[in-house]
GROMACS .gro file of C-alpha atoms in nm:
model
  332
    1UNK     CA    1  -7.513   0.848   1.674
    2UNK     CA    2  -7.362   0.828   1.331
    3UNK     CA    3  -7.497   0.986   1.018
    4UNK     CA    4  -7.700   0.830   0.762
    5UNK     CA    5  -7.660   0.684   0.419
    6UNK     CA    6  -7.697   1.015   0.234
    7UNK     CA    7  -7.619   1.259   0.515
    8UNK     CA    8  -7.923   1.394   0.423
    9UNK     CA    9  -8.239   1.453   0.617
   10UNK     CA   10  -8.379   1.213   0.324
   11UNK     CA   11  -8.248   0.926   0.569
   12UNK     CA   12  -8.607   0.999   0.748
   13UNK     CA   13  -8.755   0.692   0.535
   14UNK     CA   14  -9.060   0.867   0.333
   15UNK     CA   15  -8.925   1.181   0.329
   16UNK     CA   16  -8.853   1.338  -0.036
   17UNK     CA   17  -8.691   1.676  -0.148
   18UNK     CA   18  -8.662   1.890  -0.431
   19UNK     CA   19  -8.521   2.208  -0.540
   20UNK     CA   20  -8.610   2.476  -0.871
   21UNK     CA   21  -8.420   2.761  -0.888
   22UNK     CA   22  -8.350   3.078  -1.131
   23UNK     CA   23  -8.014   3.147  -1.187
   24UNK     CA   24  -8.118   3.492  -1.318
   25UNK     CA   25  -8.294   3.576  -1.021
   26UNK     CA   26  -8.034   3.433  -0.801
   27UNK     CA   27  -8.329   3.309  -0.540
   28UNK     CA   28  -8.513   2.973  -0.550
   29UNK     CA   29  -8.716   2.761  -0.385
   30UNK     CA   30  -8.690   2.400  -0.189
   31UNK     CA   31  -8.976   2.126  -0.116
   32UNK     CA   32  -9.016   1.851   0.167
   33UNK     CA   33  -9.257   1.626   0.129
   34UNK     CA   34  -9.393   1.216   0.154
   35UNK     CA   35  -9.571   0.948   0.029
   36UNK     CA   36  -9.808   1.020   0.297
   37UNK     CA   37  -9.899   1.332   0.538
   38UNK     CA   38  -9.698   1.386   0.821
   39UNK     CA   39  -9.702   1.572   1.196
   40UNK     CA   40  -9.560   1.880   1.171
   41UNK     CA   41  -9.496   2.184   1.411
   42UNK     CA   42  -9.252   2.463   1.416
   43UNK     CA   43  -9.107   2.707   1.698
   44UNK     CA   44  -9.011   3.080   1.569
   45UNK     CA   45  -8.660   3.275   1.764
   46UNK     CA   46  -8.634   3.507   1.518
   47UNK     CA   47  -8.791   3.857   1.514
   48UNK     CA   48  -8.874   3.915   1.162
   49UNK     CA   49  -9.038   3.608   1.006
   50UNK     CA   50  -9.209   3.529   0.668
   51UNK     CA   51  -9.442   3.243   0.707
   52UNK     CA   52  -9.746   3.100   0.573
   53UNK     CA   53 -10.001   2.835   0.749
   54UNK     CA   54  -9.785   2.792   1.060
   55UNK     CA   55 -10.069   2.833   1.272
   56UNK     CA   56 -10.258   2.497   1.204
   57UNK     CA   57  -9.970   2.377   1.327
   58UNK     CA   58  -9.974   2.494   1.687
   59UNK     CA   59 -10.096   2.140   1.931
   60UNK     CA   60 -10.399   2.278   1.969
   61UNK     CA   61 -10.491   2.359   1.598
   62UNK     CA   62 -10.745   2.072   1.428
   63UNK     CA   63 -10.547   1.992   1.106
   64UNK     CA   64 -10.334   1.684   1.216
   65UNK     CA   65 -10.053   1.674   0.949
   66UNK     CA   66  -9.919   1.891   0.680
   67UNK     CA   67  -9.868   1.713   0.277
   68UNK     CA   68  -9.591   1.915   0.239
   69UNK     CA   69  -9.342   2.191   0.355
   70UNK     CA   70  -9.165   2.470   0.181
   71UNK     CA   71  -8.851   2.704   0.217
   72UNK     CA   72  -8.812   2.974  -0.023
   73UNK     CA   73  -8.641   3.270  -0.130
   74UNK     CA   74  -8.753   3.601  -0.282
   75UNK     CA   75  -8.921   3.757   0.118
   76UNK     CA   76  -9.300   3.754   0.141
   77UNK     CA   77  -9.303   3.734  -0.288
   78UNK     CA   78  -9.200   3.342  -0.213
   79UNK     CA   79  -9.474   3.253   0.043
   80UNK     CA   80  -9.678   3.215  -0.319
   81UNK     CA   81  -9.431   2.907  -0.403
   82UNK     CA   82  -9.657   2.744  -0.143
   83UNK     CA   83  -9.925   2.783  -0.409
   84UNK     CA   84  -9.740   2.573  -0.649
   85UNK     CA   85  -9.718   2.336  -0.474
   86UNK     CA   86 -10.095   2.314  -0.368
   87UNK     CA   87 -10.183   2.314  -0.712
   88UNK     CA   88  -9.948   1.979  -0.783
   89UNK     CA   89 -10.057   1.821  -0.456
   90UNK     CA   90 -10.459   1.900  -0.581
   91UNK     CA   91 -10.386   1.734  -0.925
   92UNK     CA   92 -10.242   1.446  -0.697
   93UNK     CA   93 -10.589   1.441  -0.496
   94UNK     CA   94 -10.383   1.482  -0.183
   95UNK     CA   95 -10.442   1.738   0.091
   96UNK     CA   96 -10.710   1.753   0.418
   97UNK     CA   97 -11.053   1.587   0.327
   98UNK     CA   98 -11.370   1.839   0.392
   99UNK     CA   99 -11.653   1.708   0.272
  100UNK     CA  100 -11.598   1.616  -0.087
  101UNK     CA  101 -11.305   1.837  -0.094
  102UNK     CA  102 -10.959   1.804  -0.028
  103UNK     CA  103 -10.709   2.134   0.094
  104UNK     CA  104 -10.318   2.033   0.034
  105UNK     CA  105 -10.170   2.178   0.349
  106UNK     CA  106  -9.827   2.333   0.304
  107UNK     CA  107  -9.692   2.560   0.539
  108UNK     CA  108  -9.343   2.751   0.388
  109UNK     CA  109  -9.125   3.016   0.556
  110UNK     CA  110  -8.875   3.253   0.334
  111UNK     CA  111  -8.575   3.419   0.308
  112UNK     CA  112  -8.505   3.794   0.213
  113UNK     CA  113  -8.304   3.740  -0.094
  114UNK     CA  114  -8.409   4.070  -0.306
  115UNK     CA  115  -8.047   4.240  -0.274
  116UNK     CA  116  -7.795   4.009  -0.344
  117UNK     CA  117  -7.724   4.092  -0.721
  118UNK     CA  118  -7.968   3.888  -0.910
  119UNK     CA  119  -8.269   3.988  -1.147
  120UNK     CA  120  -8.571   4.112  -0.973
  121UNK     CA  121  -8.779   4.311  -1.199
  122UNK     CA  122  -9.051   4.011  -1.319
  123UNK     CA  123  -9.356   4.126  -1.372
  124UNK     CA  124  -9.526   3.804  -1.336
  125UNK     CA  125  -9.454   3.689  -0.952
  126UNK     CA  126  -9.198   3.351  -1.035
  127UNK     CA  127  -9.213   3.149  -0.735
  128UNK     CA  128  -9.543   2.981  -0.772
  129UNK     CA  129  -9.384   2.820  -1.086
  130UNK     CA  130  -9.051   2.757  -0.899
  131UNK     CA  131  -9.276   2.537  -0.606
  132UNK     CA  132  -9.414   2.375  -0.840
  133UNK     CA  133  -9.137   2.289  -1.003
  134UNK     CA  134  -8.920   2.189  -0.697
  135UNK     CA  135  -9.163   1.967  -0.620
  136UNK     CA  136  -9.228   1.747  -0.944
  137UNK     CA  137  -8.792   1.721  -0.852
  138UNK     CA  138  -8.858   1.558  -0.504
  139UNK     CA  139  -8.623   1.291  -0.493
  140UNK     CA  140  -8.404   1.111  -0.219
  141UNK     CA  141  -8.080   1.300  -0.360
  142UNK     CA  142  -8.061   1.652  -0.379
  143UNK     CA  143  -7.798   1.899  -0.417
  144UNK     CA  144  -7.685   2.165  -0.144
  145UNK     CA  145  -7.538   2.461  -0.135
  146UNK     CA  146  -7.618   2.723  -0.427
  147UNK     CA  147  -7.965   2.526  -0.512
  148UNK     CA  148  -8.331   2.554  -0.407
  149UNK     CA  149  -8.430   2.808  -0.131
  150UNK     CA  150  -8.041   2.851  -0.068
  151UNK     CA  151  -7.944   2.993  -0.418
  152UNK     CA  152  -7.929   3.347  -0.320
  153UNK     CA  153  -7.869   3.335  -0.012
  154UNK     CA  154  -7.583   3.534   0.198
  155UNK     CA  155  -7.496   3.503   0.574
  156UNK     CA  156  -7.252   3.837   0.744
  157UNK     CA  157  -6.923   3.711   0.579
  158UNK     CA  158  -6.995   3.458   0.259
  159UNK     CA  159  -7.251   3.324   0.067
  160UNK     CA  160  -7.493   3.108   0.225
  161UNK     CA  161  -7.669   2.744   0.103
  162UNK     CA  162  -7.890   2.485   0.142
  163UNK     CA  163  -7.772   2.234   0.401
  164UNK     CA  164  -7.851   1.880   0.505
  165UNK     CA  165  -7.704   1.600   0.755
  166UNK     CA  166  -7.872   1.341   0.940
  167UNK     CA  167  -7.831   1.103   1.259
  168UNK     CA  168  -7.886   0.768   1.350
  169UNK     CA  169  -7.961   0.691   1.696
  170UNK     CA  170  -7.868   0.361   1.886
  171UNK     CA  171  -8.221   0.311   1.929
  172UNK     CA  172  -8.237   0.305   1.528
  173UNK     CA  173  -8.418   0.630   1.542
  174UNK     CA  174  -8.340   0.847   1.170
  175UNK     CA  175  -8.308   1.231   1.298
  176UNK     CA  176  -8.270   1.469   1.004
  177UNK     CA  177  -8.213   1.856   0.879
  178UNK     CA  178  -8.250   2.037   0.634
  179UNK     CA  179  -8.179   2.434   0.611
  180UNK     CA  180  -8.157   2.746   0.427
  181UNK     CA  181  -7.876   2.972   0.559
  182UNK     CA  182  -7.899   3.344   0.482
  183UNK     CA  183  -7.862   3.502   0.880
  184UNK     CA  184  -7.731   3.812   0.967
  185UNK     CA  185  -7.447   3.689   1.141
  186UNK     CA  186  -7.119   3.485   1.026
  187UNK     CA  187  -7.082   3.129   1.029
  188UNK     CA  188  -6.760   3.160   1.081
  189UNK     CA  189  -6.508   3.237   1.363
  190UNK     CA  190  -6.280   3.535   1.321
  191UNK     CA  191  -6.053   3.520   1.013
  192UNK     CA  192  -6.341   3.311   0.832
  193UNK     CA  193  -6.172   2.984   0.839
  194UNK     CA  194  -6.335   2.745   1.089
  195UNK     CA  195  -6.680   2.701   1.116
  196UNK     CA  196  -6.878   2.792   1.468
  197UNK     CA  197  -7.018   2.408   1.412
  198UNK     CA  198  -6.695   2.222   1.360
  199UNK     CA  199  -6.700   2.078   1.711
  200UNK     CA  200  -7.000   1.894   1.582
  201UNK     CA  201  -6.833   1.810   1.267
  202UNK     CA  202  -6.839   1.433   1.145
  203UNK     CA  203  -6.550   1.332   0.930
  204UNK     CA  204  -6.486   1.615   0.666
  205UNK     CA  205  -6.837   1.697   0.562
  206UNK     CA  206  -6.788   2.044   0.605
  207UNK     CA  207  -6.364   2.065   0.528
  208UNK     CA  208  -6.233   1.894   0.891
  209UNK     CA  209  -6.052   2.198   0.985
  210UNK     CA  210  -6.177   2.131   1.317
  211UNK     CA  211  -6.244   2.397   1.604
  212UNK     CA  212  -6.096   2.729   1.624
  213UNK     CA  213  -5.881   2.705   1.962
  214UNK     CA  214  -5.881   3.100   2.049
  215UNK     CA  215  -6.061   3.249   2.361
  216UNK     CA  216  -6.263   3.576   2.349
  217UNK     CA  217  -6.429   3.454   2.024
  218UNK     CA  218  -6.737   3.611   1.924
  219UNK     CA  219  -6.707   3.996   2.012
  220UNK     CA  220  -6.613   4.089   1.674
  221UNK     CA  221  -6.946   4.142   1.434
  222UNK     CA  222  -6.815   4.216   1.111
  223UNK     CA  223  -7.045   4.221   0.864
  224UNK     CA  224  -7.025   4.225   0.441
  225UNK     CA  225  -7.324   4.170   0.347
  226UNK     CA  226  -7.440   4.469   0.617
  227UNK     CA  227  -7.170   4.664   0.425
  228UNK     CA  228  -7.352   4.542   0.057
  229UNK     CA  229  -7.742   4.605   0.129
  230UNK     CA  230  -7.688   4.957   0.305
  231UNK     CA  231  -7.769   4.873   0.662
  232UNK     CA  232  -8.123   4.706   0.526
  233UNK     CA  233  -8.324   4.576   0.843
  234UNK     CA  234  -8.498   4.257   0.822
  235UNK     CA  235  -8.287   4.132   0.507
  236UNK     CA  236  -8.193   3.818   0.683
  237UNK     CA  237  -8.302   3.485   0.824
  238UNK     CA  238  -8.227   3.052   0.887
  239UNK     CA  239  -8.531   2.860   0.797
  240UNK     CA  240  -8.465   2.500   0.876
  241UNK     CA  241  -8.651   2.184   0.874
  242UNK     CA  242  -8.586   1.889   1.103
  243UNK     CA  243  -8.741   1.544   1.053
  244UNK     CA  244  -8.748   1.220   1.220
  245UNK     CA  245  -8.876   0.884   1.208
  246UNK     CA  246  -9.010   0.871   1.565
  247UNK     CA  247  -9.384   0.915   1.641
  248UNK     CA  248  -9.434   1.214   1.730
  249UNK     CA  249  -9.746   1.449   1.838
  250UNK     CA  250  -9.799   1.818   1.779
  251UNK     CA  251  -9.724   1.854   2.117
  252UNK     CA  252  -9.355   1.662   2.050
  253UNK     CA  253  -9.274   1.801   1.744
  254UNK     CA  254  -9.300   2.158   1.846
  255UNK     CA  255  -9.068   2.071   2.136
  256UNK     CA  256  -8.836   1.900   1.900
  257UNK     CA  257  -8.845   2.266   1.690
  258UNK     CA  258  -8.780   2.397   1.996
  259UNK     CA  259  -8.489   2.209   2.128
  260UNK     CA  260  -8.342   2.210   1.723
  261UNK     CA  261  -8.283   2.622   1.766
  262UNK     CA  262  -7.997   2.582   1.983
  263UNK     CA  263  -7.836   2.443   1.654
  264UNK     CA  264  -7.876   2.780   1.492
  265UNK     CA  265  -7.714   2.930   1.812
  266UNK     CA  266  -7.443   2.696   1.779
  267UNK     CA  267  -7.380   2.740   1.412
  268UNK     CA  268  -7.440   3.128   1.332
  269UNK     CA  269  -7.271   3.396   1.556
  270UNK     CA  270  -7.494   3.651   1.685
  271UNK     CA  271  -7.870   3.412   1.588
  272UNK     CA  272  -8.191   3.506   1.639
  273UNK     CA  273  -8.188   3.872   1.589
  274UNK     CA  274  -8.449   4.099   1.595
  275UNK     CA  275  -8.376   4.134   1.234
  276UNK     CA  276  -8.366   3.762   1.170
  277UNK     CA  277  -8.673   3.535   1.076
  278UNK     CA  278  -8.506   3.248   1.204
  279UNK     CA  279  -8.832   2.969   1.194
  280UNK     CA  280  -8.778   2.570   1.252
  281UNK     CA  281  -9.035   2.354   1.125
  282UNK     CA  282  -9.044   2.015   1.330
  283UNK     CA  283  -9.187   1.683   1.089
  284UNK     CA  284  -9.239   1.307   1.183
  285UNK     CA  285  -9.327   1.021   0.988
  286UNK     CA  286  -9.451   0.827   1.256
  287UNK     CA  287  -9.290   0.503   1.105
  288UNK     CA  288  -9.144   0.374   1.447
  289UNK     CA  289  -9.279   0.399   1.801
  290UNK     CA  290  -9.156   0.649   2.072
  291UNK     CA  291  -9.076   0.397   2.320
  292UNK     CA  292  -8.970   0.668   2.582
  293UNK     CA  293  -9.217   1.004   2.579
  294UNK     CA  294  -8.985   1.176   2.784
  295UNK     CA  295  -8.575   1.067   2.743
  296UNK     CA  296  -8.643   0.958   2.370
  297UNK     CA  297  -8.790   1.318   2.272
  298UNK     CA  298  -8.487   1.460   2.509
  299UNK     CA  299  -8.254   1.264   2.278
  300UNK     CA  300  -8.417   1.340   1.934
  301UNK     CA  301  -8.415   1.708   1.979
  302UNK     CA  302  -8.062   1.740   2.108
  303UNK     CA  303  -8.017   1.484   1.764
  304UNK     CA  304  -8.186   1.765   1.575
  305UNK     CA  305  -8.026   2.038   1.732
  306UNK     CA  306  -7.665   1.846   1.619
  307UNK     CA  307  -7.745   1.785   1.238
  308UNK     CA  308  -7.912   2.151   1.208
  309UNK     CA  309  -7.550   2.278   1.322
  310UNK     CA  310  -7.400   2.080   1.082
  311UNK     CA  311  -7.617   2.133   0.802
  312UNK     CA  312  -7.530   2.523   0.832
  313UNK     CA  313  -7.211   2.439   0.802
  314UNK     CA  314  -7.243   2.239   0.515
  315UNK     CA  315  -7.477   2.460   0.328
  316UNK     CA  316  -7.205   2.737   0.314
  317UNK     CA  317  -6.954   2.517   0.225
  318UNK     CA  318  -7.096   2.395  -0.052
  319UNK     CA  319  -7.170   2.715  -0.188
  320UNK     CA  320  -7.025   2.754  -0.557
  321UNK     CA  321  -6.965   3.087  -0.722
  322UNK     CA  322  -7.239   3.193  -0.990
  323UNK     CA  323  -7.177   3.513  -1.231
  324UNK     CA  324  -7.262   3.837  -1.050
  325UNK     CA  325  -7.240   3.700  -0.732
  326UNK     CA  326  -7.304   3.976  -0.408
  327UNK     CA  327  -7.008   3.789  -0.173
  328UNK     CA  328  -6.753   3.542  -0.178
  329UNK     CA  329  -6.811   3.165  -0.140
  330UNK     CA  330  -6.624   2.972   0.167
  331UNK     CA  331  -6.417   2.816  -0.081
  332UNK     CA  332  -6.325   3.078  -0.282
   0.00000   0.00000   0.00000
């Protein structure tokens, strides 16, 4: 496995991203979409999630594909970026044919990013505008860290990002991620220097400090941002995507969302709190067969599960420091 061109789940061929986001309001909002609709699933560990249309995408739900997919900030105020982006993909005449008609599916998860310093006093609910704007941006580059749905978000220690990698398989297989990183626990070992994912590392995408060698890690819970929004339950969450070239069913994608989780696990010390929305949408674009239903979807989600590690780690260190900012970036 070695990553792809872009390190960027954008190495699914098809697959375009793009990001709008209010400096102001220190939240934003991100956009994955295609050319063409795609399989999609998802698989929830979290215990407080935000979601909207996630569940047409259960196996045994009619609609077979989704147009596009959204992660956003600003809590259950972002599942309307969703809209925006309905509203572009109607213009387009994309979305599930009824009849005459034609409904834009696009499921979306958020973040709770409404304490982290920035502006939230609009009037006029902002995120519809910011969908639509991230996705007339979709593009095969995009930037991570303090962009799109990762723009205000904090994990327990630093700020938090928008992440990306990708893998190549030997069977030529593209396996991507792409994630929003605002959990309630640290990405970071104790002392906040090396990254729970560096033993996945590749090269110096994230620094190349490499693994933290100590025993008894993980016991230790400190928490900033905990400290910062008053002991606030719920205020947290990873909402990922991962993406691969591989035909997939409903059926295989959700296990590939499954199977992608233990990448949060491996990435964020504690995951999957009861006060953590933590939601992983799984997408294929069907452009090469699965030529082995059982090993092949084995190796694709342990793929997934890899870059999703990564791509936490690479969100946060990419963060950059804005004005008012809540906590400190990685690299400060």
């Amino acid at each position: 496995m070695t990553p792809g061109p872009r390190n960027l789940i954008t190495d699914v061929t098809g697959l375009r991203v793009g990001n709008a986001q209010d400096e102001g309001l220190k939240s934003g909002t991100t956009v994955l979409t295609a050319d063409a609709p795609f399989v999609t699933s998802y698989a929830v560990m979290g215990g407080a999630p935000g979601s909207h249309e996630t569940d047409l995408l259960e196996p045994d739900k009619t609609a077979p594909a989704a147009d596009a997919l959204v992660l956003s900030g600003g809590s259950a105020f972002g599942l309307a970026a969703a809209t925006g982006v309905m509203e572009a993909l109607r213009t387009e005449g994309r979305g599930f044919a009824v009849g005459p008609a034609r409904v834009p599916l696009v499921p979306a998860a958020i973040i709770f990013d409404l304490v982290n310093g920035g502006r939230k006093d609009w009037t006029e609910n902002p995120y519809p505008a910011l969908g639509a704007q991230a996705y007339a941006a979709r593009d095969e580059m995009f930037e991570l860290g303090s962009f799109g749905a990762g723009t205000g978000a904090l994990t327990a220690m630093h700020k938090g990002g928008l992440g990306s990698a990708s893998l190549v398989l030997d069977s030529g297989v593209t396996v991507g991620a792409l994630v929003a990183v605002n959990p309630m626990g640290s990405v970071t070992t104790d002392g906040e220097q090396h990254f729970w994912a560096a033993p996945f590392e590749i090269g110096t995408e994230f620094g190349g400090l490499g693994p933290d060698l100590r025993s008894g890690l993980g016991r230790k819970t400190d928490s900033r941002k905990m400290a910062l929004i008053g002991g606030v339950q719920g205020a947290n969450t990873t909402i990922a995507i991962v993406a691969t070239d591989a035909a997939l069913t409903k059926t295989q994608a959700k296990r590939m969302a499954v199977a992608a989780h233990d990448g949060i696990g491996r990435a964020i010390v504690p995951a999957h709190a009861p006060v953590d929305g933590d939601l992983v949408f799984a997408a294929s674009t069907a452009a090469r067969p699965l030529e082995d239903p059982v090993g092949g979807l084995a190796e694709i989600g342990h793929a997934a599960a890899l870059c999703l590690s990564r791509a936490i780690a690479r969100g946060v260190y990419e963060a950059e420091p804005k004005q008012g900012d809540a906590l400190p970036c990685y690299r400060r």
